[in-house]
Structures are given as C-alpha cells and as structure tokens.
mmCIF file of C-alpha atoms in Angstrom:
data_model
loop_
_atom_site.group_PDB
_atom_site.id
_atom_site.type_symbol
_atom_site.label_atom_id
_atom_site.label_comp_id
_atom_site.label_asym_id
_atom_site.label_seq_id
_atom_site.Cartn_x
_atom_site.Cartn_y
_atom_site.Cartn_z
ATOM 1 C CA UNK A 1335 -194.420 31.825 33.639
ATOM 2 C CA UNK A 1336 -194.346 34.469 31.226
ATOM 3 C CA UNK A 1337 -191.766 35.483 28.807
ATOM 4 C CA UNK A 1338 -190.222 31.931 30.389
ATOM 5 C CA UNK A 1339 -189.630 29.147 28.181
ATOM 6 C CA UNK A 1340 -190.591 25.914 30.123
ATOM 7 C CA UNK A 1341 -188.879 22.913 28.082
ATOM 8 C CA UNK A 1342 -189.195 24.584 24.594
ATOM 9 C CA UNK A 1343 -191.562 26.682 22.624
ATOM 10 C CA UNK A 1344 -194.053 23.998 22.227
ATOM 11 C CA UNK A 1345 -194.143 22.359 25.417
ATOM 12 C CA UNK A 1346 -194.872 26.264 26.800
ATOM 13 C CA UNK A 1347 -197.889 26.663 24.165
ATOM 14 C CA UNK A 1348 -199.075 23.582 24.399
ATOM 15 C CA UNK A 1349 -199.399 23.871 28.736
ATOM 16 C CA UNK A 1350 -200.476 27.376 28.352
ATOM 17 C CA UNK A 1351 -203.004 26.555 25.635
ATOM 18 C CA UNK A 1352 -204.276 23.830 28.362
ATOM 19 C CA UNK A 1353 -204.215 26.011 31.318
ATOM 20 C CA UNK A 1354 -206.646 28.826 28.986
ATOM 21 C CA UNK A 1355 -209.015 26.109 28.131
ATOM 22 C CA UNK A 1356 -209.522 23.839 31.103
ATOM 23 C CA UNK A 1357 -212.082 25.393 33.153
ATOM 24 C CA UNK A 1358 -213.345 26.510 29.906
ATOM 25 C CA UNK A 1359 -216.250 24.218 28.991
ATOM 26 C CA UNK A 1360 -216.948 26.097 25.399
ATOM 27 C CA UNK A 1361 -213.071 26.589 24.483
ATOM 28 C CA UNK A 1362 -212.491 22.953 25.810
ATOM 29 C CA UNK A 1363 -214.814 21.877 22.558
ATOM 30 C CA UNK A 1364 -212.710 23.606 20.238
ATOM 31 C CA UNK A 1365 -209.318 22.666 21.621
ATOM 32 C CA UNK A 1366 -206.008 22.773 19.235
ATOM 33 C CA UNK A 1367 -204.375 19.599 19.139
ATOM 34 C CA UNK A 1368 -201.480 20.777 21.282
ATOM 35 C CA UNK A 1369 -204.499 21.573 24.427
ATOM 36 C CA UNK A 1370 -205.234 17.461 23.330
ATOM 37 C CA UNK A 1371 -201.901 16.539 24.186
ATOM 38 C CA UNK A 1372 -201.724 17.984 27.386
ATOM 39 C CA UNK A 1373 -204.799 16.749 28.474
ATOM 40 C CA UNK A 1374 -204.003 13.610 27.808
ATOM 41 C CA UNK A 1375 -200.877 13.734 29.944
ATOM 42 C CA UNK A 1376 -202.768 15.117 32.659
ATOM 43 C CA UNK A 1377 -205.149 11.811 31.943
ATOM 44 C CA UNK A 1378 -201.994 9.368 32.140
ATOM 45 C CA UNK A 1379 -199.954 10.952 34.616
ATOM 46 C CA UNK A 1380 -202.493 13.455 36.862
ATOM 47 C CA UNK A 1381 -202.167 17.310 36.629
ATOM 48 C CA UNK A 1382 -199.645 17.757 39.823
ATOM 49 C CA UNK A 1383 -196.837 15.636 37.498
ATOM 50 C CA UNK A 1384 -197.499 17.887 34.590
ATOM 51 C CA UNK A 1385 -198.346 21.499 35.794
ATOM 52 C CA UNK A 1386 -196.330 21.267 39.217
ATOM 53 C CA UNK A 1387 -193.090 20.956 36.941
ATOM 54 C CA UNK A 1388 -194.331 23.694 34.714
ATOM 55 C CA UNK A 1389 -194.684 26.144 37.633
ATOM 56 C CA UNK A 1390 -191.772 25.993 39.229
ATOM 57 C CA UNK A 1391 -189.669 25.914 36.441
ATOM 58 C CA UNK A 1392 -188.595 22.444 37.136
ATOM 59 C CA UNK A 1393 -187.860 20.373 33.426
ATOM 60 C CA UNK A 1394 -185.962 17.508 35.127
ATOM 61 C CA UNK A 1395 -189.128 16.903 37.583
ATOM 62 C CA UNK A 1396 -190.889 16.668 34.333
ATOM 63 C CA UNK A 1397 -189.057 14.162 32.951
ATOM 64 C CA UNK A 1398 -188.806 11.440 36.267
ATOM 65 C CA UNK A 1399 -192.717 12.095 36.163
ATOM 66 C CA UNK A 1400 -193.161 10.868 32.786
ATOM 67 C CA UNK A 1401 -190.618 7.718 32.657
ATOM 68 C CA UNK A 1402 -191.507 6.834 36.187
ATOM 69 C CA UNK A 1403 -193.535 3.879 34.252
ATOM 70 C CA UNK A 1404 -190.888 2.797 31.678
ATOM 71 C CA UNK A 1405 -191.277 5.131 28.838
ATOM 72 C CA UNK A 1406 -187.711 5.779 28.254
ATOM 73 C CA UNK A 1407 -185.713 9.327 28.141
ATOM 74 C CA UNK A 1408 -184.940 8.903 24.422
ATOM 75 C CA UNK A 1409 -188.534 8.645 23.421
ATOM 76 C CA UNK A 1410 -189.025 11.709 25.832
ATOM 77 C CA UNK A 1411 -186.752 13.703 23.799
ATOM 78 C CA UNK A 1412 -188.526 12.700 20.472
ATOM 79 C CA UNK A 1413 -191.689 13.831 22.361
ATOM 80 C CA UNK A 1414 -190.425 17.150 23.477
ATOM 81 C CA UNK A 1415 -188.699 17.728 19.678
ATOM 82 C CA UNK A 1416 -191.565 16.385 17.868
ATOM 83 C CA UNK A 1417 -193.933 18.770 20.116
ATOM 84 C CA UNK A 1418 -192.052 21.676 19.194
ATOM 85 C CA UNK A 1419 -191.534 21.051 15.165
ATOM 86 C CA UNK A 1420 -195.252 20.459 15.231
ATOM 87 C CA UNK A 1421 -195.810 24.003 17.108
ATOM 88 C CA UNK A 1422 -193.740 25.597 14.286
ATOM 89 C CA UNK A 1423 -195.000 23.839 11.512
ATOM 90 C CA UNK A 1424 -197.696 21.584 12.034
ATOM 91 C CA UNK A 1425 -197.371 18.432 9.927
ATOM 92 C CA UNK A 1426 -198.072 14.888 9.371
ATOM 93 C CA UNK A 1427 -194.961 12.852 11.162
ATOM 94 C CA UNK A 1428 -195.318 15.278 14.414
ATOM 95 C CA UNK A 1429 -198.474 14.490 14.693
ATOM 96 C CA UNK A 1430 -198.631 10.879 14.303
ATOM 97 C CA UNK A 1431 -195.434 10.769 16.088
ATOM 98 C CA UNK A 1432 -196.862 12.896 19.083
ATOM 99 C CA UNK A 1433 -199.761 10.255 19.542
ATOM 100 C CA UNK A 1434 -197.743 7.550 18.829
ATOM 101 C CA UNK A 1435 -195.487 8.456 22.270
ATOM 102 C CA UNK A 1436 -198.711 9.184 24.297
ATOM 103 C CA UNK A 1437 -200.291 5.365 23.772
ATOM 104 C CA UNK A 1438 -196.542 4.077 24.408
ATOM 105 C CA UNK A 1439 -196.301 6.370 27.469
ATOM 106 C CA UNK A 1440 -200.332 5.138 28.241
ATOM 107 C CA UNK A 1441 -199.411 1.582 27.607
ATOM 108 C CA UNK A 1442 -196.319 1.580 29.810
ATOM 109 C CA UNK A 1443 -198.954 3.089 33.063
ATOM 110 C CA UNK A 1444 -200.979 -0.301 31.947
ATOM 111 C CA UNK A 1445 -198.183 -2.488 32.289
ATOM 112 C CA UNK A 1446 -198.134 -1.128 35.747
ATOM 113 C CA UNK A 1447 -202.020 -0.029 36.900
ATOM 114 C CA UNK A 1448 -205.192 -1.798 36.507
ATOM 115 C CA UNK A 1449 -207.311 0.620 33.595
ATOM 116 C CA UNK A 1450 -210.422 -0.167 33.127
ATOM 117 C CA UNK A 1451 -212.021 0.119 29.803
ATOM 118 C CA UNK A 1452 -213.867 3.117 30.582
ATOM 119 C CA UNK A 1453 -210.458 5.210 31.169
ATOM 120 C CA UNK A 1454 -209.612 3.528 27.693
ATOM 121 C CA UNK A 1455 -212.230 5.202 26.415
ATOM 122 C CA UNK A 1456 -211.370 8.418 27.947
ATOM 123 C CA UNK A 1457 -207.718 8.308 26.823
ATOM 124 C CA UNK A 1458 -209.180 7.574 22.986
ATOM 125 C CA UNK A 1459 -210.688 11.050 22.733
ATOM 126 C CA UNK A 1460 -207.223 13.054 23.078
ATOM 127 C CA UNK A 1461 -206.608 10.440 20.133
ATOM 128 C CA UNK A 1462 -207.314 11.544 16.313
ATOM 129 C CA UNK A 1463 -208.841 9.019 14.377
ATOM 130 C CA UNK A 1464 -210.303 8.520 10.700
ATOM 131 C CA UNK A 1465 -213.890 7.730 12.203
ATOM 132 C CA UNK A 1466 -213.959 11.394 14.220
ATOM 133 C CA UNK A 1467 -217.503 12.576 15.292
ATOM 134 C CA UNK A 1468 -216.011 16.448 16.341
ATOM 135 C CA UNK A 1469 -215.912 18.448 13.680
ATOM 136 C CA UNK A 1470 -212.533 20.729 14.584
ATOM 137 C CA UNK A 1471 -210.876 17.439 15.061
ATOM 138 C CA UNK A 1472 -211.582 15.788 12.023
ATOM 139 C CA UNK A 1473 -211.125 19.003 9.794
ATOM 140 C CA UNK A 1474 -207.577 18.606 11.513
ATOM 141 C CA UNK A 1475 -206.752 14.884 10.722
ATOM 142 C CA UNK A 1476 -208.180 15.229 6.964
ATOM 143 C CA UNK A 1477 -205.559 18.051 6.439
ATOM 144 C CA UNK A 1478 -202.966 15.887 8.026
ATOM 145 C CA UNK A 1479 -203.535 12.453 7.761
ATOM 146 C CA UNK A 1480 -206.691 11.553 5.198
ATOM 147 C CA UNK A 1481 -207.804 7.920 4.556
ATOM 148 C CA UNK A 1482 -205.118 7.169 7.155
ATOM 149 C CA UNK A 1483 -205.833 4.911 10.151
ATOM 150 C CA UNK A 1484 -202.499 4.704 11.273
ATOM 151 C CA UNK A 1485 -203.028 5.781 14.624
ATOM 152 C CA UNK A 1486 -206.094 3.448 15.628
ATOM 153 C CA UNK A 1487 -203.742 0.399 14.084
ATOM 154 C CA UNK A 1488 -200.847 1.904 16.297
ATOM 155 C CA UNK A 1489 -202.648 1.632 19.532
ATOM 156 C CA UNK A 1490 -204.586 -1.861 18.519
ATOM 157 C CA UNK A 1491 -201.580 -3.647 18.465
ATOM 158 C CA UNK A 1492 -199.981 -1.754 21.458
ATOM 159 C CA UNK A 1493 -203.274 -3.420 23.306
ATOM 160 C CA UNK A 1494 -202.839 -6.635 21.788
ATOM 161 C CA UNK A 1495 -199.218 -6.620 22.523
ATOM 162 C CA UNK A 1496 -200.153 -5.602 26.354
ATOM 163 C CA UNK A 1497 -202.714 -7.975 26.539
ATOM 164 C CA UNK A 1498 -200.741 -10.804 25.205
ATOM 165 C CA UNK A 1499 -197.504 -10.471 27.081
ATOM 166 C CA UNK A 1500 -195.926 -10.228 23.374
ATOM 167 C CA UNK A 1501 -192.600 -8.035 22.364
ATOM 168 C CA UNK A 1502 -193.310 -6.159 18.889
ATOM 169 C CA UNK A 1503 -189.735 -4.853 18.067
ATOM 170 C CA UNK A 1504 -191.138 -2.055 15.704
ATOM 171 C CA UNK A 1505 -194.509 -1.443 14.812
ATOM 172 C CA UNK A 1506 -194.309 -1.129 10.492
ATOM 173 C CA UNK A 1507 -195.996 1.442 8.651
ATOM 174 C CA UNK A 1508 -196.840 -0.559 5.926
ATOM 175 C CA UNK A 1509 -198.238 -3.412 7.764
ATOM 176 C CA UNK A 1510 -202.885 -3.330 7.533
ATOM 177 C CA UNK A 1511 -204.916 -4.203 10.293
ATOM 178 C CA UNK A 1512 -205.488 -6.574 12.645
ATOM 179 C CA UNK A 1513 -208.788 -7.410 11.936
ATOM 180 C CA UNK A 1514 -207.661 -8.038 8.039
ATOM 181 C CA UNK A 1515 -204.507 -10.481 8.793
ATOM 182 C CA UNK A 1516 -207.184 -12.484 11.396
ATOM 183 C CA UNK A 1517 -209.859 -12.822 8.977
ATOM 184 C CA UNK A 1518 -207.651 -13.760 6.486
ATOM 185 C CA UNK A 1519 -206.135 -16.416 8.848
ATOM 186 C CA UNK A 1520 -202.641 -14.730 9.974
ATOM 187 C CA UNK A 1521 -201.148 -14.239 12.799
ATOM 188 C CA UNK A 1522 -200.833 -10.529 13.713
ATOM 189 C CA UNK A 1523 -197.994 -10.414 16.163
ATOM 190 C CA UNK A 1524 -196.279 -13.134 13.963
ATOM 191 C CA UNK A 1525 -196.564 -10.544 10.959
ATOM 192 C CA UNK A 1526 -195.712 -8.009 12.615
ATOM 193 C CA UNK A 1527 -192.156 -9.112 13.757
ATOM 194 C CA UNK A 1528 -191.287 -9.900 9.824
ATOM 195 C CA UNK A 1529 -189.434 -8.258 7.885
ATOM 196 C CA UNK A 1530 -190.867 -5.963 5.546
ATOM 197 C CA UNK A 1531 -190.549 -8.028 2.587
ATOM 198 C CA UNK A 1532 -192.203 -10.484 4.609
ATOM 199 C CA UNK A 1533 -195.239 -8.672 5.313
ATOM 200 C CA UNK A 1534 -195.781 -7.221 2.097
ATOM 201 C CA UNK A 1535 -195.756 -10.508 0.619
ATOM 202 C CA UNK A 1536 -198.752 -11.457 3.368
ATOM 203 C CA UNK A 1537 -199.984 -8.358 2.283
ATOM 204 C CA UNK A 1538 -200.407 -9.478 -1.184
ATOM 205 C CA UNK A 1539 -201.912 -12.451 0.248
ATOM 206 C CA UNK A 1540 -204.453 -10.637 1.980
ATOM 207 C CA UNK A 1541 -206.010 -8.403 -0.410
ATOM 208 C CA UNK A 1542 -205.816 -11.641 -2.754
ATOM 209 C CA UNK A 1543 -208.060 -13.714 0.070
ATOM 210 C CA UNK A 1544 -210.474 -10.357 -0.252
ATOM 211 C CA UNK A 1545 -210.379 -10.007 -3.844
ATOM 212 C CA UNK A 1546 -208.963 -6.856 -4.400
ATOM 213 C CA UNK A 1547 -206.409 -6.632 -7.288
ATOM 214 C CA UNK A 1548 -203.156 -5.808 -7.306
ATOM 215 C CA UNK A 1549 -202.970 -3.196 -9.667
ATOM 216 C CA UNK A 1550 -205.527 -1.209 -7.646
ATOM 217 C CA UNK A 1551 -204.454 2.343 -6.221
ATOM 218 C CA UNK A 1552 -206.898 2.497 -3.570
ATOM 219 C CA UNK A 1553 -206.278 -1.239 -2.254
ATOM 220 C CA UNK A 1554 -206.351 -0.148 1.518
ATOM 221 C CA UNK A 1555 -209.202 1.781 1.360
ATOM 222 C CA UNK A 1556 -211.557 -0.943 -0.667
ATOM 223 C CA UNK A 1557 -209.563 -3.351 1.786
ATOM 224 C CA UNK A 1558 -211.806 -1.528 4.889
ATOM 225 C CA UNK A 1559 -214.851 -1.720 3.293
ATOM 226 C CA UNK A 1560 -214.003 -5.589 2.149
ATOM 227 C CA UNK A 1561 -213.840 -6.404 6.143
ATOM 228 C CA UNK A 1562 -216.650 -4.282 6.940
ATOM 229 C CA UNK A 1563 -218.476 -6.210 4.199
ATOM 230 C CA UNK A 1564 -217.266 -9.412 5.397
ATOM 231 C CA UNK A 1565 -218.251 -9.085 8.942
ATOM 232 C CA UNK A 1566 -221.744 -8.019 8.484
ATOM 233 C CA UNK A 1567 -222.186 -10.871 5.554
ATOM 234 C CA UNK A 1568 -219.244 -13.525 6.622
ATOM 235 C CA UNK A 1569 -219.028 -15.964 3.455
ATOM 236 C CA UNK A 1570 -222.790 -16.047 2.604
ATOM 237 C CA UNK A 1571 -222.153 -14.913 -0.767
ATOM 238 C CA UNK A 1572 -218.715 -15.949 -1.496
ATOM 239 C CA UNK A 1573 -216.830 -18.588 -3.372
ATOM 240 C CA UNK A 1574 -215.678 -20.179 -0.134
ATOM 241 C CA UNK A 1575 -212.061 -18.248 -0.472
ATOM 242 C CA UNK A 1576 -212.906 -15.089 1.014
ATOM 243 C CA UNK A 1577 -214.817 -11.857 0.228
ATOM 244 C CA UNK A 1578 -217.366 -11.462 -3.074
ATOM 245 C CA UNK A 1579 -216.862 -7.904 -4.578
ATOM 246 C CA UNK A 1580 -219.691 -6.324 -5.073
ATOM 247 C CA UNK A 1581 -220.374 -7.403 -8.730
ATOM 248 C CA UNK A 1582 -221.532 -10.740 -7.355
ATOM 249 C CA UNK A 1583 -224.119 -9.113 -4.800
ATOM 250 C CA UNK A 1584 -225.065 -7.672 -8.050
ATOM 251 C CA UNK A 1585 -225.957 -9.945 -10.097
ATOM 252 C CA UNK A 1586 -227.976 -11.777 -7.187
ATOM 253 C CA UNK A 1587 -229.702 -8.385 -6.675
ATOM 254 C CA UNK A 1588 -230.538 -8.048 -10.690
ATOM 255 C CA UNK A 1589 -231.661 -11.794 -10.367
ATOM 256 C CA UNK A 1590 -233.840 -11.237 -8.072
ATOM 257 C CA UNK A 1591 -235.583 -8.413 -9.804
ATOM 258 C CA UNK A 1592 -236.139 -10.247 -12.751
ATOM 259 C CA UNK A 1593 -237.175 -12.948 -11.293
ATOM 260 C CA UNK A 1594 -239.919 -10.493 -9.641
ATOM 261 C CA UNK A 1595 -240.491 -8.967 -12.997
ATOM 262 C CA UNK A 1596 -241.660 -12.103 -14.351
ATOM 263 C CA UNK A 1597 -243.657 -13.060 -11.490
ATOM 264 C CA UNK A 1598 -245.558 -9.775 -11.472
ATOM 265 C CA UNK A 1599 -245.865 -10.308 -15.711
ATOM 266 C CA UNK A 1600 -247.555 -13.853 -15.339
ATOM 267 C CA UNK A 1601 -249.917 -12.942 -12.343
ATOM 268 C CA UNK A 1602 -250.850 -9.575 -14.721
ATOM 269 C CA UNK A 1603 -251.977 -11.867 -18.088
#
C-alpha cells in the first residue's frame, strides 16, 4: 500500500514496521514499540483480521475484527488516535494508553476463549514492564514511564476482575497493588470501586501497616521493596503490625556481631 494511508499515519507505520520485521529474526529483537503493538494484535486476533484489512484497503473490516469480542468502537477510536499521537510524538499517556486497550481488547477474547497460561505469557512480552530483561525495551519504558508499574497493576486487576466475575467501573491511577492492599488485609476489588478519597485514605493505611511514613517522597517505591521484604521474611522480625524497616534487621544484625565479638574475645584470653 504505498503512498496509501490505511486508518491513519500510525496505524500505516506501525503495520508496515511489522510486515519489515516479521520474518526478520534479528530486526524482530530490536522491534519499536509500534512493531510490539501489532504483534500483539496479530497474537489476540490472528494475522488474516489484521493484515487482510490492511491490504485491501478495508478500515471498516478492521474494526468488526477487533470488537467482534466486546471491545467497544469508542475504545477503538482512542486506540487508533492514541496510536497515531504516539507515532508523532511518542509519550507517556499513548503509551500506557496503547497497552492499556490491548489487555482490555486481550481480556475481552478471554471472556470468550479458553487461554491458557502459556499464551498469557506470550501476550506479556508485547507488554512493557518495570522488571524488563530486553535491553531496547527497557531503555524505552525508563524514558517513558520510570519507577512506574502501572501497566503490570493494569492487567493484574483486569485478570482478577476476569477471574472473579467482578465489574471494576474504572481502574484508578492512584490506587497500589494488589499484592499490597491483600497483605495489608483489603479487599482489592472493594478498593478499587471507591472513590478516590476513599482509596487514598486506604492508601494511607497501607503504607502505615508497612511502616513507611507519610512525609516520604519515594513511598511507592520503598512500598515494593516493603512487600518484597515481607514475603520472603513474613512477620519474623516485626512488631506483629506489619513490616520492620530495615533499622530493626539492623540492630539484630549488629547484635549478633557483638555478640560474636565477645565470644571470639573470651575463647582468645
């Protein structure tokens, strides 16, 4: 199709980018983002209902082929607009919001097909996410999105959501993990149909239950390693009310040192 503008300017780069790469092995391991996105409608929908349309020219056989399993037509057209303000200027809410509308338009085939956990897998790595292994991708999302994990909390509670039969009106931006309201005995589908003020007042609970203060400008961040912390150690070494910083595991440490110290002193005299 050249010199023919298929949907817009991005939709065009992005297929053509694809097209370029795919029997590619060695470009296929540096792909751009927009080659990502393709791919992983060719992963939810099959190539036929993506390049077929593309071919002949055909926009509105593009778009039955994508709702066909309930994503609606106005999240389409965020899609397509999205995918063409992130061609021209790529930036942070395109390309959250691009991923965001391919694990709604991959939950919506789940609600409809058996996927096994493999294909999961398979559908994660067109995903960008904060613990990335390839280096092109995660020089991408530290330019974009650093010491976010917005996307891997997006599709976690589109899962649990799927997997619970539960109605989330609006996933929040400012709502944390999963993992942190569970461990800190809350509820994630209940906190995430709150109001805002809500959940920022179970946030505040939540980094209270894992000791992290208020006043700290890197709360989500030390919040992470708090659960990671937590889950390796549980409440071992805590004061029964959640997670110890690591202050306390430091004075056990220093104890134990001088307890060695003195040991070694006695058995030297």
């Amino acid at each position: 199709m050249e010199n023919n503008i298929f949907i817009n300017q991005g939709f065009t780069k992005a297929i053509e980018e694809y097209l370029v790469n795919k029997d590619n092995l060695e470009a296929s391991k540096n792909s751009s983002f927009l080659t990502f996105v393709i791919q992983a409608l060719v992963f939810i929908y099959g190539e036929l209902d993506i390049i077929n349309p593309y071919r002949t020219n055909n926009p509105g056989g593009l778009e039955i082929n994508i709702i066909k399993y309930g994503f609606s037509k106005e999240s389409f057209l965020e899609f397509k607009e999205q995918l063409l303000n992130y061609s021209q200027n790529a930036n942070k809410n395109s390309f959250l919001t691009i991923q965001k509308k391919l694990i709604d338009m991959f939950i919506a085939k789940k609600n409809h097909i058996l996927i096994s956990d493999e294909e999961l897998e398979v559908f994660k790595s067109y995903l960008y996410f904060k613990e990335e292994t390839d280096l092109n991708k995660k020089s991408l999302y530290d330019k974009l999105t650093p010491n976010s994990d917005e996307i891997m909390n997006y599709l976690n509670s589109r899962l649990f959501e799927q997997k619970h039969h539960f109605t989330i009106t609006e996933y929040k931006d400012i709502s944390l993990s999963k993992e942190a309201y569970q461990i800190a005995g809350f509820n994630p589908i209940e906190v995430m149909n709150m109001s805002e003020k809500e959940i920022e007042n179970v946030n505040n609970k939540v980094f209270h239950f894992f000791r992290i203060k208020d006043t700290d400008i890197n709360k989500r961040k030390h919040l992470e390693s708090a659960i990671d912390y937590y889950k390796k150690y549980g409440n071992n070494l805590t004061s029964g009310n959640g997670y110890v910083d690591s202050l306390l595991l430091a004075g056990f440490i220093a104890t134990g040192v001088m307890v060695l110290t003195i040991v070694a002193i006695k058995l030297a005299s």
